[in-house]
Coordinates of C-alpha atoms in Angstrom, one line a residue:
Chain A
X690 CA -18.2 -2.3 -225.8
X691 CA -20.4 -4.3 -224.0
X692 CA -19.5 -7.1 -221.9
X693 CA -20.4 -10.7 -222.5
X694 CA -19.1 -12.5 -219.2
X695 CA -17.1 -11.4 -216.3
X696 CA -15.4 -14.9 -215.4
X697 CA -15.1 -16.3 -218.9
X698 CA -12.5 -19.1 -219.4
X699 CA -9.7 -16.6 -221.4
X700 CA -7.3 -18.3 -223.4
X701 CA -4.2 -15.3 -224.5
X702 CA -2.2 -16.4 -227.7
X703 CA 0.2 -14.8 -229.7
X704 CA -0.5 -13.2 -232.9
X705 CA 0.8 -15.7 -235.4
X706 CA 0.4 -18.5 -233.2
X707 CA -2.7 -21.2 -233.6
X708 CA -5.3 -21.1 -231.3
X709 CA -7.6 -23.9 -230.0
X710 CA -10.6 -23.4 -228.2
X711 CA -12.8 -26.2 -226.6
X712 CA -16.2 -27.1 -225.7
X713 CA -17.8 -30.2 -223.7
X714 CA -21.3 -30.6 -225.4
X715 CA -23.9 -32.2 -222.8
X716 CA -26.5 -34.3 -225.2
X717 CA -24.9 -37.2 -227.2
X718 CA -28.0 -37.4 -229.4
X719 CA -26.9 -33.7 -230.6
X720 CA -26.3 -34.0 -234.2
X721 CA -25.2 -30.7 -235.1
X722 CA -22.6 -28.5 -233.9
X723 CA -21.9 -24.4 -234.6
X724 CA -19.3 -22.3 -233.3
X725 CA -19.9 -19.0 -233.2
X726 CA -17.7 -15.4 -232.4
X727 CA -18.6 -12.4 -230.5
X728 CA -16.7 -9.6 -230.8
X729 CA -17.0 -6.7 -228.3
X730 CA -20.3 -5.0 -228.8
X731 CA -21.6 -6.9 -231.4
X732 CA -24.5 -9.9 -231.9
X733 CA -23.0 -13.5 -232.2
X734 CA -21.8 -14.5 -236.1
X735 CA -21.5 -17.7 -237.6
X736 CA -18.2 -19.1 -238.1
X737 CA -18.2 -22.4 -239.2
X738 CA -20.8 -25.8 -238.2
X739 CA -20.1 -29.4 -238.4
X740 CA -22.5 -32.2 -238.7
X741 CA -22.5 -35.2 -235.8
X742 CA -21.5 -37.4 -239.1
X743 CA -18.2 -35.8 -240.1
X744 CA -15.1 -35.7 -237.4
X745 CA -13.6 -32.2 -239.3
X746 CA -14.2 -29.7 -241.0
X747 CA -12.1 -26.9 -242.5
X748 CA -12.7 -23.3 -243.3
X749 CA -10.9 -20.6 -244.0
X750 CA -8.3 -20.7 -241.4
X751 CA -10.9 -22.3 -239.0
X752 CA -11.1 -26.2 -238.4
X753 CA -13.7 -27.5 -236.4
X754 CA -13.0 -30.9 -235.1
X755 CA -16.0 -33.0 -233.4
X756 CA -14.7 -36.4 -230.7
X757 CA -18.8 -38.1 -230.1
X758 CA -16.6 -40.5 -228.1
X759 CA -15.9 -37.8 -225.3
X760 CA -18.3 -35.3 -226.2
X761 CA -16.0 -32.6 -227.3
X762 CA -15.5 -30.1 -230.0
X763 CA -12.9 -27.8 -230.8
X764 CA -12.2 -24.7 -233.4
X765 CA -8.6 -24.3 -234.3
X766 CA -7.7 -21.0 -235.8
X767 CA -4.4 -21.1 -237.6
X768 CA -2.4 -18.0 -237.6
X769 CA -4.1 -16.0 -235.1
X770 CA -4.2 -12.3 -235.7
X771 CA -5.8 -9.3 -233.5
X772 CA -8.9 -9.3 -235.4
X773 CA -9.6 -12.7 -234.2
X774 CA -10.0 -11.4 -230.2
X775 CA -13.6 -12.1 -229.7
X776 CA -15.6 -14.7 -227.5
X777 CA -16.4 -17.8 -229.1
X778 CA -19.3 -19.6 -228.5
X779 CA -20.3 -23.2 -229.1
X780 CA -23.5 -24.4 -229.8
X781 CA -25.3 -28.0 -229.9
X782 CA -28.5 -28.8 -231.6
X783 CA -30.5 -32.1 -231.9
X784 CA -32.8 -32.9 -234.5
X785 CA -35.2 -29.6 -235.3
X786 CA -34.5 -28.8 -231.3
X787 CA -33.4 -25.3 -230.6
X788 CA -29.7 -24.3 -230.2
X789 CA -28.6 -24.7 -226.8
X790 CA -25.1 -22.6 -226.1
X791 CA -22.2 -23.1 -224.1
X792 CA -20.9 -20.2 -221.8
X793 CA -18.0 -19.0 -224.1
X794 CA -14.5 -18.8 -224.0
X795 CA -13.0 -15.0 -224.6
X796 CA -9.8 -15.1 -227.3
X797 CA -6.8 -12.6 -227.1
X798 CA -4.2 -12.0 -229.1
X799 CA -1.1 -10.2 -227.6
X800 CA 1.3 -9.2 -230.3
Chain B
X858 CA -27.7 -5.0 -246.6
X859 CA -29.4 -8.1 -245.0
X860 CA -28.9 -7.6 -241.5
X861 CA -31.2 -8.1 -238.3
X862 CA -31.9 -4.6 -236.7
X863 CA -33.0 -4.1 -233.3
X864 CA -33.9 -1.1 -231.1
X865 CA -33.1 0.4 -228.8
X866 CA -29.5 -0.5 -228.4
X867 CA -29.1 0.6 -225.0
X868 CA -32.2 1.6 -222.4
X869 CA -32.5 2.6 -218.8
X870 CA -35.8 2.1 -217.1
X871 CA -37.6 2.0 -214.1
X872 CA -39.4 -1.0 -212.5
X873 CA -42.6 -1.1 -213.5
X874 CA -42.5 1.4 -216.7
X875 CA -43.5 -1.2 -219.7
X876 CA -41.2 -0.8 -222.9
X877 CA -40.9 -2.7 -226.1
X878 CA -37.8 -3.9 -227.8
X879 CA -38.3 -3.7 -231.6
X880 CA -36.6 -6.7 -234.1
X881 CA -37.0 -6.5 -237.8
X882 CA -35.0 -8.9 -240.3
X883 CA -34.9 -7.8 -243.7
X884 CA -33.8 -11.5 -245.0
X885 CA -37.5 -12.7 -245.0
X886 CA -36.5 -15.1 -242.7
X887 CA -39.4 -17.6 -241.0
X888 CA -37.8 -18.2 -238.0
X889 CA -37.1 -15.4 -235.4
X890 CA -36.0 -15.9 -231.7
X891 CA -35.0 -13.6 -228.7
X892 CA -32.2 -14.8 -226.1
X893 CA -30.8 -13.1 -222.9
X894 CA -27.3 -13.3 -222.3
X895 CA -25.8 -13.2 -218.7
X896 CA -22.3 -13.5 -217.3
X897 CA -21.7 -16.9 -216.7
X898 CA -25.2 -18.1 -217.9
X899 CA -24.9 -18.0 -222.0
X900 CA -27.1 -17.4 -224.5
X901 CA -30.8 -18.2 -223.1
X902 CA -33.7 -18.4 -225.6
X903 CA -36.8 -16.4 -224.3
X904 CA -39.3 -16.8 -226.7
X905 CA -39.2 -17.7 -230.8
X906 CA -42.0 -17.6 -233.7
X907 CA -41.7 -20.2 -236.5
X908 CA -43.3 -17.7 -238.7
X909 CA -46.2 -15.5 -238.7
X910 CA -48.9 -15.8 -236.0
X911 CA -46.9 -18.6 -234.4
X912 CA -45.3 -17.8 -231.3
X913 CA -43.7 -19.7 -228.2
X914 CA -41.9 -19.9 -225.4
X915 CA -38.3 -20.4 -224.7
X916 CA -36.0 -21.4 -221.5
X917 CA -36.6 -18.1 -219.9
X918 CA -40.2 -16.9 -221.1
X919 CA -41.3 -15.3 -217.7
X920 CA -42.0 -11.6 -217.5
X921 CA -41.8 -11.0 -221.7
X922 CA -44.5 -11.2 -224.2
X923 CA -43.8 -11.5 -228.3
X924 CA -45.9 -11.2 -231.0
X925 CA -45.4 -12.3 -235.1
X926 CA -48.0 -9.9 -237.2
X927 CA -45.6 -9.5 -239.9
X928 CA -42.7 -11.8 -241.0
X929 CA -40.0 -9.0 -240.8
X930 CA -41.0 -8.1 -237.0
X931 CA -40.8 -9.8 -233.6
X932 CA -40.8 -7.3 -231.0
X933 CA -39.9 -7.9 -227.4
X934 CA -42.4 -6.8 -224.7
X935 CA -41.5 -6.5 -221.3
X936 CA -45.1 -5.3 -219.4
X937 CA -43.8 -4.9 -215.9
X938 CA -40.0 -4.8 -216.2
X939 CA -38.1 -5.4 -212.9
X940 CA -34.4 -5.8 -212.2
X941 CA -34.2 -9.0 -212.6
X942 CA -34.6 -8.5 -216.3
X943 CA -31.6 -6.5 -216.5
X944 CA -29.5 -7.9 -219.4
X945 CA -28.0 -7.8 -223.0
X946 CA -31.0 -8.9 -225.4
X947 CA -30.3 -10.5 -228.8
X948 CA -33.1 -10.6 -231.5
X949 CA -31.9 -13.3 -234.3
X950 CA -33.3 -15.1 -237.2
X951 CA -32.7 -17.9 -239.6
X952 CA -34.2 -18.9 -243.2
X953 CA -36.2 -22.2 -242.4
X954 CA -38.3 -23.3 -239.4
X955 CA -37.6 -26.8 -238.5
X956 CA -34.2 -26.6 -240.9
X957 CA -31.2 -28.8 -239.7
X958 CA -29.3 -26.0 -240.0
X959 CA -28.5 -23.9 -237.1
X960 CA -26.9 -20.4 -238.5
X961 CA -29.0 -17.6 -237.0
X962 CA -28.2 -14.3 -237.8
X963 CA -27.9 -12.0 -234.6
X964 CA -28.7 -8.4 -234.4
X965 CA -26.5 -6.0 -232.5
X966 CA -28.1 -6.4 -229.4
X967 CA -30.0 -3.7 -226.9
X968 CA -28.4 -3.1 -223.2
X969 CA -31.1 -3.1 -221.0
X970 CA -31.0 -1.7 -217.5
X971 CA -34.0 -1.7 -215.2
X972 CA -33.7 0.3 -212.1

């Protein structure tokens, strides 16, 4: 497949386990948040957004939660499983401005 | 299947040797973008077209051209490609210019590899 990064920040969980990923957004006027997964191969998918007005937001064994204070976000997958090994993106948006993405952290799931 | 299609998915080429990279969304989507993506360097849009006829640039427009005839197309156009240019290209689209939302739908990618 083909490769995405090189140096990616790599975070190795065990199936079953929760995972949290994290991402430092640069523009505090960014009022809209997306995290997105790419697996091996494949074009970036959509997992789940938040707005800059909500602090959570729950999907289906996703939870995004967004800290304006510190400029962070974070997706928390609940009960990893192999099919969750991917890179995961962030991405930041401000008003109608264009998506600006983070770097990526690569996900994998040892059994 | 609604799905954003692009070709080819993998291309070695010379310096020099022009070569196109075709998108087509089958979503009738407005919007339509191209990024590069590059270890260590992200996603980096190169050029996007809020809808037909209505092109511009991105971060990283220098060397590529675009162009919007039709809503379903937004071909990638690399006149003089030289090594620099070497990277993974994504063609994406989303419903609504100017929408709050942000969900683009990627295509598979095309490898590109100028010698």
């Amino acid at each position: 497949g083909e490769s995405v990064g090189l140096h990616l920040p790599t975070l190795s969980v065990q199936e079953g386990d929760n995972s949290i990923i994290n991402c430092a957004y640069s523009n505090s006027a960014s009022d809209y948040f997306i995290w997105y997964k790419q697996e091996s191969g494949k074009g970036p998918q959509f997992i789940i957004d938040i707005r800059s007005n909500m602090d959570k937001r729950q999907g289906q064994r996703v939870t995004v939660l967004l800290n304006k204070t510190v400029k962070h976000l974070s997706l928390q997958i609940a009960a990893t499983q192999p099919g969750d090994s991917a890179v995961y993106f962030c991405a930041e948006k401000s008003g109608t401005d264009k998506l600006i993405f983070g770097t990526g952290t690569r996900l994998q799931v040892f059994p | 299947e609604a799905q954003v299609t692009q070709n080819p998915r993998y291309l070695i080429t010379v310096t020099g040797k022009k070569l196109t990279v075709t998108c087509s969304q089958n979503m009738n989507h407005e919007y339509m973008s191209w990024y590069r993506q590059d270890p260590g360097l992200g996603l980096r849009q190169i050029y996007y077209s809020m809808n037909v006829e209505v092109t511009d640039k991105g971060d990283v427009p220098e060397g590529y051209k675009v162009s919007r005839k039709e809503k379903r197309n937004f071909p990638l156009i690399l006149e003089s490609p030289s090594p620099n240019q070497t990277s993974l290209y994504f063609c994406a689209s989303t419903p609504t210019s100017g929408s709050h939302t942000g969900e683009l739908f990627f295509g598979e990618g095309s490898r590109l590899t100028v010698l």
